[in-house]
Short mmCIF file of C-alpha atoms and ligand atoms in Angstrom, two decimals:
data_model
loop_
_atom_site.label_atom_id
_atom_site.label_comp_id
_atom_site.label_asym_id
_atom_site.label_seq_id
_atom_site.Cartn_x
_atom_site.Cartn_y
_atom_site.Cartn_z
CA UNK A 249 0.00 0.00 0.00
CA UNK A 250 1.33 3.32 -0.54
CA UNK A 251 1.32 6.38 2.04
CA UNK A 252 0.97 8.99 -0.80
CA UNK A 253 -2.41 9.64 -2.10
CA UNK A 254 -2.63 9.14 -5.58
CA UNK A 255 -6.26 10.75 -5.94
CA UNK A 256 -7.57 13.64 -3.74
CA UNK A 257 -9.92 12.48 -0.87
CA UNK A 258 -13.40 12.67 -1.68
CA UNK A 259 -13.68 15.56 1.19
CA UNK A 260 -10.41 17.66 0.13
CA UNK A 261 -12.13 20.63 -1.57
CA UNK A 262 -12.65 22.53 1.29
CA UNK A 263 -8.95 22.04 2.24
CA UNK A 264 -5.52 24.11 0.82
CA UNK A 265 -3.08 21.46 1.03
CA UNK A 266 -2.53 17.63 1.05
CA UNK A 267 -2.84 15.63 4.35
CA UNK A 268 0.52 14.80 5.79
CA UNK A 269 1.61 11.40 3.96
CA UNK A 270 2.28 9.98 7.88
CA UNK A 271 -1.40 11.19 8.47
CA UNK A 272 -2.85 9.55 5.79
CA UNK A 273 -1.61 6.21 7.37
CA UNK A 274 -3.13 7.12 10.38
CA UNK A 275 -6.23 8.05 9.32
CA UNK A 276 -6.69 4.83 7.06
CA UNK A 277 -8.74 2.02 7.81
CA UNK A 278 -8.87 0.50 4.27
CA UNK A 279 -5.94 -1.92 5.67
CA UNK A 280 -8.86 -3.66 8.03
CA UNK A 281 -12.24 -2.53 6.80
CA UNK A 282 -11.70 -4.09 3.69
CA UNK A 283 -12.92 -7.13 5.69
CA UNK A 284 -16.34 -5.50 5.43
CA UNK A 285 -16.57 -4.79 1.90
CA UNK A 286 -18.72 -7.51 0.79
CA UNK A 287 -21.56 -6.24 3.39
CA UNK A 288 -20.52 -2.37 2.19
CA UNK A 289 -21.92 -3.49 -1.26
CA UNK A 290 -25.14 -5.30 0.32
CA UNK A 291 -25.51 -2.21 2.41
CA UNK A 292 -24.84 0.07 -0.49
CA UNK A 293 -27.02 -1.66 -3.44
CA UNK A 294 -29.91 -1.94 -1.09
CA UNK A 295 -29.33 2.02 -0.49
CA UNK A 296 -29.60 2.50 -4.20
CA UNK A 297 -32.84 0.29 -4.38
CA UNK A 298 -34.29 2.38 -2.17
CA UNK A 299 -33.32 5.54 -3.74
CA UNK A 300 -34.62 4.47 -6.92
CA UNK A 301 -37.87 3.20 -5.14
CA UNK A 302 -38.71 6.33 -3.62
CA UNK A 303 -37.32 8.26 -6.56
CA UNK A 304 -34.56 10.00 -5.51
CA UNK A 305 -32.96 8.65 -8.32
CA UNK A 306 -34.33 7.20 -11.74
CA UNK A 307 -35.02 3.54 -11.92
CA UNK A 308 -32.35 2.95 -14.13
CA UNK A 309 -29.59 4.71 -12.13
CA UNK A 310 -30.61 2.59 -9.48
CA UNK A 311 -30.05 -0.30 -11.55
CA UNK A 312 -26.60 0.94 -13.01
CA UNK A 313 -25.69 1.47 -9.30
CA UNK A 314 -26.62 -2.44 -8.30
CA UNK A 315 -25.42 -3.60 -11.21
CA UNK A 316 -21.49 -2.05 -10.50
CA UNK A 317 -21.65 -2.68 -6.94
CA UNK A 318 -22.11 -6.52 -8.20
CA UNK A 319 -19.66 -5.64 -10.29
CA UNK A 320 -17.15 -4.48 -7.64
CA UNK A 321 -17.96 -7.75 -6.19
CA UNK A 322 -16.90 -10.27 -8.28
CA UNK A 323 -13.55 -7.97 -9.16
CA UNK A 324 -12.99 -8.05 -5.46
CA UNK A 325 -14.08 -12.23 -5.23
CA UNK A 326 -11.24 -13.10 -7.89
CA UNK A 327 -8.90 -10.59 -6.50
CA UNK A 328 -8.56 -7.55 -8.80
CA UNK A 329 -9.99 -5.33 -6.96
CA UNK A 330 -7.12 -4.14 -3.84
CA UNK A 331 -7.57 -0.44 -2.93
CA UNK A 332 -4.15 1.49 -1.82
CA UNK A 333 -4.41 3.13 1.77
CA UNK A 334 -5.46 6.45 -0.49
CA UNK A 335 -8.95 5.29 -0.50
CA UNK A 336 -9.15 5.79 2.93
CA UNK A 337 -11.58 3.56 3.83
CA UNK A 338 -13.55 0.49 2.12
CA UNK A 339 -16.58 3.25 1.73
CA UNK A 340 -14.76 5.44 -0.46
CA UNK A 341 -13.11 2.62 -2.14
CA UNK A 342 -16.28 1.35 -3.28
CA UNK A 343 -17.38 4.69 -4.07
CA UNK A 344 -14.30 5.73 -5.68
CA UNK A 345 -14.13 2.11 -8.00
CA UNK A 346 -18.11 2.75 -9.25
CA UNK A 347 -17.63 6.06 -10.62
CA UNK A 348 -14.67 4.49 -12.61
CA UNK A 349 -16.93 1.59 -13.45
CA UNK A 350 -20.20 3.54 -14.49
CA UNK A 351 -19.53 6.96 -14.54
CA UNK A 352 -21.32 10.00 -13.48
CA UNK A 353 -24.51 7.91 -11.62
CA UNK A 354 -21.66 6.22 -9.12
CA UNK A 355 -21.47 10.08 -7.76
CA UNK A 356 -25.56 9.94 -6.82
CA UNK A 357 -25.17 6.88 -4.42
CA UNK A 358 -23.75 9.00 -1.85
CA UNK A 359 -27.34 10.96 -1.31
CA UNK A 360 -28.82 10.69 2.02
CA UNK A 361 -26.20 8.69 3.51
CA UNK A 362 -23.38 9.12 5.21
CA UNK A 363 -20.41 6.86 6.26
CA UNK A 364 -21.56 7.17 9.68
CA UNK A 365 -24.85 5.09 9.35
CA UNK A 366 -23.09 3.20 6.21
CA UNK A 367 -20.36 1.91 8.49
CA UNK A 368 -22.63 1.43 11.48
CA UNK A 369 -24.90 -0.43 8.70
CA UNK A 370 -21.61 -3.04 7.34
CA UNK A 371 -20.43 -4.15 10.95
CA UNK A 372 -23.94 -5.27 11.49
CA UNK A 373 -24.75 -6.98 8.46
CA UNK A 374 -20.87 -8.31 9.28
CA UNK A 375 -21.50 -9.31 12.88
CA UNK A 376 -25.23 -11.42 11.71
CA UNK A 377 -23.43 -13.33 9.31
CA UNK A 378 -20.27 -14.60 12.21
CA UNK A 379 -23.12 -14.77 15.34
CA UNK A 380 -24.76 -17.72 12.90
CA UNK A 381 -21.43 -19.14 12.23
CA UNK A 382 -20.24 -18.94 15.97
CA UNK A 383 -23.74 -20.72 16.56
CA UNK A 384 -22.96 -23.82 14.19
CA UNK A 385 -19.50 -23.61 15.73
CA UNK A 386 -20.79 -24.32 18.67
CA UNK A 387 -23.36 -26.51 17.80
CA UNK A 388 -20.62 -29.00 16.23
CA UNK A 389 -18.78 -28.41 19.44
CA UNK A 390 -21.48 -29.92 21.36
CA UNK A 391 -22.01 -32.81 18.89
CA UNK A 392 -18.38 -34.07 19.52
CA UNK A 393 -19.32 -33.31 23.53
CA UNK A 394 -22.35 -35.74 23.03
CA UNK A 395 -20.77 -37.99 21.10
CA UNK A 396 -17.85 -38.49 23.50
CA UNK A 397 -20.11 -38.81 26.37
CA UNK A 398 -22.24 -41.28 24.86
CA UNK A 399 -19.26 -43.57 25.33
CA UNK A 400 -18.75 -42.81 28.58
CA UNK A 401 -21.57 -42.99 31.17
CA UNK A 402 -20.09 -45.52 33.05
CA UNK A 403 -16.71 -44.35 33.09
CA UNK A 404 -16.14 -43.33 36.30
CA UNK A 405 -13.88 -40.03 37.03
CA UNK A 406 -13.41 -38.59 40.17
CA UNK A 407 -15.13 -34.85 40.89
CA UNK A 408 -13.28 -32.41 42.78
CA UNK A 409 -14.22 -29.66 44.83
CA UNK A 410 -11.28 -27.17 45.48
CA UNK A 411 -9.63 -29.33 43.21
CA UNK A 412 -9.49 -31.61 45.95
CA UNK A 413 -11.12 -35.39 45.42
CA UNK A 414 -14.83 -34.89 46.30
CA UNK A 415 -17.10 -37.80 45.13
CA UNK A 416 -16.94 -39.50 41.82
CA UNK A 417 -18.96 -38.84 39.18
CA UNK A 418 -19.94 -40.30 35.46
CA UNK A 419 -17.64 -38.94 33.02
CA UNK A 420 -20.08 -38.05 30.72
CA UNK A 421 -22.15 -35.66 33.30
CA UNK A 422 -18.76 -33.83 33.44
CA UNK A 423 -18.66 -33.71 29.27
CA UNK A 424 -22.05 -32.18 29.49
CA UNK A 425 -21.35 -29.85 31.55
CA UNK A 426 -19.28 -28.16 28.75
CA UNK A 427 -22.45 -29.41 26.99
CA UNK A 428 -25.35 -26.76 28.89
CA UNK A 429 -22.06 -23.83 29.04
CA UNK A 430 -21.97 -23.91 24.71
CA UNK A 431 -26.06 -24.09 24.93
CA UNK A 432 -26.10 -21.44 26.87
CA UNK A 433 -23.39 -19.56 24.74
CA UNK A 434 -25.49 -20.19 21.95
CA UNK A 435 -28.67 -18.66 23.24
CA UNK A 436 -27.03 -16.04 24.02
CA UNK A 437 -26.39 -14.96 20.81
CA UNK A 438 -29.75 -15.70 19.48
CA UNK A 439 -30.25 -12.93 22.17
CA UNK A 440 -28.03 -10.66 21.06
CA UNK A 441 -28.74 -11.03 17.51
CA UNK A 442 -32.24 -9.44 18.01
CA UNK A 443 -30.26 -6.20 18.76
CA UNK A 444 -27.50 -6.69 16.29
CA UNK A 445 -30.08 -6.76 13.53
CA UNK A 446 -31.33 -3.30 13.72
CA UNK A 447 -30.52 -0.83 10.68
CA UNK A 448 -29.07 2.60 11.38
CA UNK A 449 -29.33 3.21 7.70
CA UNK A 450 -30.97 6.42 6.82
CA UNK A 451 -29.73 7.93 9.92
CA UNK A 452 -27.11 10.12 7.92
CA UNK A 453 -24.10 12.15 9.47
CA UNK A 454 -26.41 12.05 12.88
CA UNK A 455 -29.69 13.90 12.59
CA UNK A 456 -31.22 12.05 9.39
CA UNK A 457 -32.28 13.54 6.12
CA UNK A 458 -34.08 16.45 4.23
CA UNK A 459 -34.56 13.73 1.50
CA UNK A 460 -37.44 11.90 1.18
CA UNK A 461 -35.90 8.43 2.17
CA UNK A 462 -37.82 4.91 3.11
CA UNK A 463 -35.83 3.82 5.75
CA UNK A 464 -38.23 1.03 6.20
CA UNK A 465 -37.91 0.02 2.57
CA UNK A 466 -34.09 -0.76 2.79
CA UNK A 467 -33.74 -2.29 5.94
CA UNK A 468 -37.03 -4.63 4.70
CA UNK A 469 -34.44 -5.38 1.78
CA UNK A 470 -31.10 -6.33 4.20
CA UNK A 471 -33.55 -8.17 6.18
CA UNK A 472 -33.14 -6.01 8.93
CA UNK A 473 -36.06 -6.82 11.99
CA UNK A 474 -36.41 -2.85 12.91
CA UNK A 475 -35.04 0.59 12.18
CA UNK A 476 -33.25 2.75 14.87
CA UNK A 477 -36.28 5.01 16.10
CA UNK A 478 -32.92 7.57 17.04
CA UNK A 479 -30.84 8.76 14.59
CA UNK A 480 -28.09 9.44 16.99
CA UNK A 481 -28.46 6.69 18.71
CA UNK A 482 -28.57 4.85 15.29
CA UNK A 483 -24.37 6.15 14.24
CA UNK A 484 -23.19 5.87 17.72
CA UNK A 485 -24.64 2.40 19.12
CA UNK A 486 -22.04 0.36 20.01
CA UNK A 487 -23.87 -1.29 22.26
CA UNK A 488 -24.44 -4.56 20.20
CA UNK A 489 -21.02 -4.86 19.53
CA UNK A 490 -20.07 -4.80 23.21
CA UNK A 491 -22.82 -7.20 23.60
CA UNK A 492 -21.21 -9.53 21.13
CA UNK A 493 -17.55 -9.31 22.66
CA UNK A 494 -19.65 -10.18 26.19
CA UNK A 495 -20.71 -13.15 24.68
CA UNK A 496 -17.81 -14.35 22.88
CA UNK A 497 -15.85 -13.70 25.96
CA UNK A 498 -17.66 -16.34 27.75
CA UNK A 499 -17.63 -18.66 25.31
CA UNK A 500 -13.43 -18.61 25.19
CA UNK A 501 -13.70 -18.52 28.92
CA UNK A 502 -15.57 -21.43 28.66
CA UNK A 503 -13.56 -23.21 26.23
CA UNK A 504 -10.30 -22.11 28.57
CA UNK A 505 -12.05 -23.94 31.37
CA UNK A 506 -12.38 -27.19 29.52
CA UNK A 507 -8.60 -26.48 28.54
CA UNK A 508 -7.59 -26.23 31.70
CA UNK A 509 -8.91 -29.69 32.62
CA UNK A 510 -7.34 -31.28 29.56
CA UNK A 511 -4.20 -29.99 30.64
CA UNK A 512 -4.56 -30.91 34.11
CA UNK A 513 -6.11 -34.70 32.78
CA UNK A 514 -2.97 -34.70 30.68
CA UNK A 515 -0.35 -34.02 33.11
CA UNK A 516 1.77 -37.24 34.33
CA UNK A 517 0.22 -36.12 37.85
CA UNK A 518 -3.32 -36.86 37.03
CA UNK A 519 -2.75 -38.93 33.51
CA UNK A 520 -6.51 -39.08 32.78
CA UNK A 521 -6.14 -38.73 29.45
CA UNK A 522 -3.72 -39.55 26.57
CA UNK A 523 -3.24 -37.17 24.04
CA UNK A 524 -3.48 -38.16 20.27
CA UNK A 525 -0.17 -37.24 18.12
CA UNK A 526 -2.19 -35.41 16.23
CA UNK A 527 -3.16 -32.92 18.56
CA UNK A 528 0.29 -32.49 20.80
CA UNK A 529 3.65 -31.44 19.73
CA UNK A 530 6.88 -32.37 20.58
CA UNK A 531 9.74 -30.49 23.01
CA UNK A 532 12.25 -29.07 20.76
CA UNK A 533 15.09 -30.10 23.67
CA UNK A 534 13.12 -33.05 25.73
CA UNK A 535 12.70 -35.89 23.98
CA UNK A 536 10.17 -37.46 26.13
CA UNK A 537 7.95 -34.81 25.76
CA UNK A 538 4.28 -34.57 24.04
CA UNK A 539 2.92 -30.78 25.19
CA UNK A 540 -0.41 -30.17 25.18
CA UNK A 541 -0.55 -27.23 23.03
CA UNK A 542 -3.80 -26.71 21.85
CA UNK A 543 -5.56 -26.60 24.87
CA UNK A 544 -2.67 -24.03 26.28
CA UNK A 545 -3.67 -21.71 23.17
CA UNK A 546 -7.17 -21.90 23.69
CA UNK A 547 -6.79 -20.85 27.19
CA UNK A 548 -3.89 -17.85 26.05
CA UNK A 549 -5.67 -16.64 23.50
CA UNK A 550 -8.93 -16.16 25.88
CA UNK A 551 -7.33 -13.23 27.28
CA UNK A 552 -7.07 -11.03 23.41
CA UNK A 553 -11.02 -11.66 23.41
CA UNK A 554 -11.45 -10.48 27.24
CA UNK A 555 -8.78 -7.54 26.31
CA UNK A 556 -11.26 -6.40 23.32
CA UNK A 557 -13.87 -6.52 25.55
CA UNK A 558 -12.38 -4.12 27.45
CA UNK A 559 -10.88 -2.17 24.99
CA UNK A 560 -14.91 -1.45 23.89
CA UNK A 561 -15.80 -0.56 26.85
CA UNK A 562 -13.61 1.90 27.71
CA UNK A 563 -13.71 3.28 23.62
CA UNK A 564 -17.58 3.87 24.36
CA UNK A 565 -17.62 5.55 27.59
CA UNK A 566 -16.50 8.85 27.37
CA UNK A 567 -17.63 9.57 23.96
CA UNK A 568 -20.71 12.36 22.93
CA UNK A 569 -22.84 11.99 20.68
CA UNK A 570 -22.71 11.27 18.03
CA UNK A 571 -20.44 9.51 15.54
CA UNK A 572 -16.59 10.44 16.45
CA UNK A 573 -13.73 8.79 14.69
CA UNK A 574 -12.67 6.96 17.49
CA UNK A 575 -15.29 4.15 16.53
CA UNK A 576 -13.05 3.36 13.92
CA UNK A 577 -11.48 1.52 16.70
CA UNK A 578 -14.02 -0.85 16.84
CA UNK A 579 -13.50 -2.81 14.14
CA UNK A 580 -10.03 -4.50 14.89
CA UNK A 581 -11.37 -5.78 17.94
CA UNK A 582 -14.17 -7.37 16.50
CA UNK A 583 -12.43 -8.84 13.53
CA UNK A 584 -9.42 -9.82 16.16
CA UNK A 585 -12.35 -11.53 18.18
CA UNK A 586 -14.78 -13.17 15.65
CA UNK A 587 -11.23 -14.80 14.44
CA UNK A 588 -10.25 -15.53 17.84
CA UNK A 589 -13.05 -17.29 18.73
CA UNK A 590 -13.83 -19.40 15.22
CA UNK A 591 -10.37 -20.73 15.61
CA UNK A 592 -10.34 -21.34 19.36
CA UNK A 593 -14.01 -23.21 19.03
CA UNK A 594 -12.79 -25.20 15.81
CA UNK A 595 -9.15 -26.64 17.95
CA UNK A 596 -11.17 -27.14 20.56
CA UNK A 597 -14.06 -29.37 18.34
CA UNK A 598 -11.01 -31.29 17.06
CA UNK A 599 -9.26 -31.91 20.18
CA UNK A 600 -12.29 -33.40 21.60
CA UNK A 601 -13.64 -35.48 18.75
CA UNK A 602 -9.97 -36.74 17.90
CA UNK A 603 -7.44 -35.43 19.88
CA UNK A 604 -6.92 -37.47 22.86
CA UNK A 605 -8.52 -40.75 24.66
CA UNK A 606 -9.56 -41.70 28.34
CA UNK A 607 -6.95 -43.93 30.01
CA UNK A 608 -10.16 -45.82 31.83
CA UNK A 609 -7.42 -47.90 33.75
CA UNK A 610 -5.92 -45.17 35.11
CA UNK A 611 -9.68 -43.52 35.92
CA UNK A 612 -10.90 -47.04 37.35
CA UNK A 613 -7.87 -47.00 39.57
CA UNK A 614 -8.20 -43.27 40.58
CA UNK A 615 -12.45 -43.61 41.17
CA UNK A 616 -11.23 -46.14 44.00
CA UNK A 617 -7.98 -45.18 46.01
CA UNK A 618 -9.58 -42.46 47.98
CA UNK A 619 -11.84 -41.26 50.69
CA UNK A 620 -14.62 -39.62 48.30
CA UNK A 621 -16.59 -42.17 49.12
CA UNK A 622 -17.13 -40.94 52.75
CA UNK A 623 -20.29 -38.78 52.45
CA UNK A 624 -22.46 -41.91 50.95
CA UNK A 625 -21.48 -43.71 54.55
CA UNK A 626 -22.81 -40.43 56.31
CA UNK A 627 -25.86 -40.59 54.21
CA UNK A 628 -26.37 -44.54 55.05
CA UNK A 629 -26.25 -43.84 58.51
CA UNK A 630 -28.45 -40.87 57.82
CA UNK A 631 -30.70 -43.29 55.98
CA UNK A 632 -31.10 -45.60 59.12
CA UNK A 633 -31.89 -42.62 61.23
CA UNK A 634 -28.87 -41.08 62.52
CA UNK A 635 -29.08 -37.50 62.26
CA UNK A 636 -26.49 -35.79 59.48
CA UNK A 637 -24.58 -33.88 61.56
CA UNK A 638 -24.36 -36.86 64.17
CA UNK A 639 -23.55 -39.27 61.25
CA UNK A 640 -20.63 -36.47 59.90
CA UNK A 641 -18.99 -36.85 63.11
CA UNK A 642 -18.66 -40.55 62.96
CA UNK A 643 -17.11 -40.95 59.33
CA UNK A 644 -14.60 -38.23 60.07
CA UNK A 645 -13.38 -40.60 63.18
CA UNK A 646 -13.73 -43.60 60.94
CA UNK A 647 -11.44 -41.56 58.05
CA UNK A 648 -9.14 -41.03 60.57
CA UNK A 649 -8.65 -44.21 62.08
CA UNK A 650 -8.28 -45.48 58.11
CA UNK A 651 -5.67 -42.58 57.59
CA UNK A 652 -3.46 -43.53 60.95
CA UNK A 653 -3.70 -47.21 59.38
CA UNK A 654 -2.67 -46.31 56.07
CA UNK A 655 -5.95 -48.36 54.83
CA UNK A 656 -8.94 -47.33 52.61
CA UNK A 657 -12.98 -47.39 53.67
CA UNK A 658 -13.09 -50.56 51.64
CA UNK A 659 -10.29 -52.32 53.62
CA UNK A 660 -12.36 -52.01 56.68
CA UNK A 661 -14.10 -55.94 58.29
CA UNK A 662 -18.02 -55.35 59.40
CA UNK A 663 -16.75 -55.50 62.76
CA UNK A 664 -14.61 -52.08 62.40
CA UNK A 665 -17.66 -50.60 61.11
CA UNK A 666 -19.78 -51.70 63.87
CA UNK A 667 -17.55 -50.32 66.25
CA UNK A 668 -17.97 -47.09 65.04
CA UNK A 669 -22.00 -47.48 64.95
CA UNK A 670 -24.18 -50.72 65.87
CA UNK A 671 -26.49 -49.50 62.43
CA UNK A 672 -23.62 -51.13 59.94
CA UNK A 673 -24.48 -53.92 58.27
CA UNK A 674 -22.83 -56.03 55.52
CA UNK A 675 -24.38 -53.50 52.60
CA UNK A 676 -22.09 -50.76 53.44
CA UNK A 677 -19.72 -53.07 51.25
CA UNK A 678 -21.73 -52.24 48.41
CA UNK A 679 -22.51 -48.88 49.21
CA UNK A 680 -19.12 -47.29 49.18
CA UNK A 681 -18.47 -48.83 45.99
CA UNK A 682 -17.57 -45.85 43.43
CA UNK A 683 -20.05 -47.43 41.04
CA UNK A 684 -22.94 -47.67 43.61
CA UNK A 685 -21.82 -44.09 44.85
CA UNK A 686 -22.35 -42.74 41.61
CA UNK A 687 -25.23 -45.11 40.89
CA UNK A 688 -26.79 -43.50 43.99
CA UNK A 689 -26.85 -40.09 42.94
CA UNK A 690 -29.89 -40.15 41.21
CA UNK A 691 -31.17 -36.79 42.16
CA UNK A 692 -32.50 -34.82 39.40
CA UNK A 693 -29.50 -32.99 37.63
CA UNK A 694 -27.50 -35.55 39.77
CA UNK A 695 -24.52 -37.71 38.47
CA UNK A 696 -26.70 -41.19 38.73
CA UNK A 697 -26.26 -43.39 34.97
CA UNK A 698 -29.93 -43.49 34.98
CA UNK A 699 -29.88 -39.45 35.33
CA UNK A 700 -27.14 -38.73 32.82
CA UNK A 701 -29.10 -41.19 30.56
CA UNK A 702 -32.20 -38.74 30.19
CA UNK A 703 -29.79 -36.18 30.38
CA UNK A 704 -27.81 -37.39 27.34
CA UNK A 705 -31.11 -37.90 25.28
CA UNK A 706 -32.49 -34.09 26.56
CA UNK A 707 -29.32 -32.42 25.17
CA UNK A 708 -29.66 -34.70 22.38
CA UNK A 709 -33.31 -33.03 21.35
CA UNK A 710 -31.81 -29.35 22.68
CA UNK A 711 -29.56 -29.63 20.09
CA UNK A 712 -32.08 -29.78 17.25
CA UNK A 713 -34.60 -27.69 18.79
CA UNK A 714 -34.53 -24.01 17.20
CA UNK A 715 -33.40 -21.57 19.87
CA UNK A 716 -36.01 -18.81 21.08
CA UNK A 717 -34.62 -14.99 21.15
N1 LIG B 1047 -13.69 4.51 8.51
C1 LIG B 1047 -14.69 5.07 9.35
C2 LIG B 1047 -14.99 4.12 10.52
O1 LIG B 1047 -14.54 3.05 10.45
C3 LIG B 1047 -15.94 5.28 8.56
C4 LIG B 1047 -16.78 6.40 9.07
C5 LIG B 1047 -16.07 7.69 8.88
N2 LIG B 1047 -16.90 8.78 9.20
C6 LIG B 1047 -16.39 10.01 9.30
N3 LIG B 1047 -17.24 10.93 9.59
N4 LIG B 1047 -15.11 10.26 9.16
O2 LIG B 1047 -15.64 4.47 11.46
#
């Protein structure tokens, strides 16, 4: 790109001499905005249709204008079309490439818009087109989640409070766990979208127009749901886009959580899971090394998404109305973020379809060499009428005589457990079995197979159930 403008600026009348060649560089967006151009020449031929409709222009200037904006298109589609940092941004661009393409008509497609409403028009035809992406993203993320659970109801794990062994649960209820976070994450943007898909078009610089637009008409045409009843409020709203970076921030959080745990799982401390060569790299020094990277990236790159976030926020909150250049600013860390999050979701959809296994010995052996068993022998002696607290009391002594011994719950005879409480009988064998612990739990929302069974089939018909806004 070159830092000298080759062709005035479309503004540079009222002005004696160039802009500073350093300034122009500042001042450009085309380097990023061209990201938008396909939705700047949606945005801009339903503009013309409207102009023609209510006859601001003739019909068949309104056709020239669609007709080079498609044309613009398919230059830009098989790569002819690359506009030099002189253009500014992708508006004049466009603008600047149609009068060469059709002449004196290109110059009338300006009238009764301005950039402010056009730009605040592209990054929401933009961000509708990535929140239905994100959403079949996500959707294929929980897929693989279901998928992978299906296999493993009765795969025990243990389940850790404080990240301390707690009580042992069915794998899969953990998987779907990730499985309601993504559901949720996907709502949300069904949420969101109703406010994304709102057309500022028609609001002009900031206060509308003195021509006799349809504002109606061309949002009807980009399938917009409503029309900003504020023209200021229509160039300056940023408040979808913040929206947007909420939501995608909680879906990388989520996805770092799930990271997390794969790194953890992965670690020769835990070694829950094996990870598949095609998802780990090597040490360039340590030859016995296979590093979980993807998960590790997935969780870094969480904090770019959470750092736009912010970066929004703080853009938005000392500004006046109405449009001021400093929304410019938005558009990196949208672009940085839709990016961010596509890739994270798609590593993360891979990693768990093929990227590593369950080492079920190693989870079998884990389920049954601690105490997290204990509360289930409260809650039999709470079941044969000891009170909880009462019952509490008693399995902490018996833990502790175990602990002194250097022996588990199941090592203890029927006579050690009778001398703790005349109520024991030979089922507590059973009972403090990880299996029957688990089995036990059968609660609603609770770990039990039978539980995660209907649970499994529920997220099953979720999945294919269109979401409500
Ligand atoms: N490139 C600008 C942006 O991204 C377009 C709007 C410019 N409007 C203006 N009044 N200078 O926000």
């Amino acid at each position: 790109m070159t830092a000298t403008p080759s062709t005035p600026q479309p503004w540079s009348q009222r002005f004696e001499s160039a802009l500073h060649p350093a300034i122009v560089q500042f001042n450009a967006s085309i380097g990023f905005d061209i990201e938008l151009i396909e939705y700047d020449l949606t945005g801009s031929q339903a503009h013309a249709q409207m102009l023609a409709q209510v006859g601001i222009i003739s019909a068949e200037e309104g056709e020239q204008l669609v007709r080079g904006l498609e044309q613009i298109r398919q230059e830009y589609r098989a790569g002819e079309f690359k506009p030099g940092l002189d253009a500014e941004d992708v508006h004049f661009a466009v603008e600047r490439r149609l009068t060469q393409l059709i002449g004196d008509a290109g110059k009338k497609l300006h009238t009764a818009r301005s950039r402010n409403d056009q730009v605040g028009t592209d990054i929401r035809l933009y961000l509708r087109d990535q929140i239905r992406q994100i959403q079949a993203q996500l959707a294929a993320f929980q897929t693989v989640l279901l998928d992978l659970a299906q296999r493993h109801v009765e795969t025990l794990i243990p389940g850790y409070t404080h990240l301390q062994r707690a009580q042992p649960v069915s794998l899969a209820h953990h998987l779907l766990a990730y499985f309601e976070m993504a559901q949720r994450d996907r709502q949300r943007l069904e949420e969101i979208y109703t406010r994304v898909n709102i057309s500022p078009l028609g609001s002009g610089a900031l206060a509308g127009t003195p021509h006799p637009i349809d504002r109606h008409y061309s949002a009807r045409l980009l399938h917009f749901d409503a029309v900003y009843a504020n023209s200021l409020d229509g160039v300056s709203d940023r408040d979808f886009a913040i929206e947007f970076l909420a939501a995608s921030s909680l879906i990388v959080m989520h996805l770092s959580r799930l990271s997390e745990e794969v790194i953890l799982w992965a670690s020769q401390e835990f070694g829950f899971v094996s990870l598949k060569d095609a998802c780990a790299t090597g040490s360039s020094i340590m030859p016995q090394k296979k590093n979980p990277d993807v998960p590790e990236l997935v969780r870094g790159k969480t904090g770019r998404v959470f750092g736009h976030l912010q970066a929004l926020l703080v853009l938005m909150k000392g500004l006046p109305l109405a449009y001021n250049k400093d929304l410019q600013e938005d558009k990196e860390a949208l672009f940085d973020s839709v990016r961010t999050v596509k890739a994270c979701l798609e590593a993360m959809t891979i990693l768990i379809s093929e990227g590593l296994s369950f080492r079920t010995e190693r989870l079998a052996q884990a389920v049954n060499e601690d105490f997290s068993n204990a509360t289930d022998v409260a809650d039999y002696l709470a079941s044969k009428g000891v009170p909880f607290r009462e019952a509490y009391n008693i399995v902490g002594s018996v833990v502790k005589t175990c602990l002194a011994q250097g022996i588990l719950l199941k090592d203890l005879s029927l006579e050690s457990w009778q001398s703790f409480h005349p109520v024991f009988e030979a089922d507590i064998f059973t009972t403090i079995e990880p299996r029957q612990v688990v089995a036990a739990r059968k609660s609603y929302g609770g770990t039990g197979f039978e539980q995660v069974r209907n649970q499994l089939e529920a997220a099953k018909q979720r999945l294919t159930q269109p979401l409500k806004a």
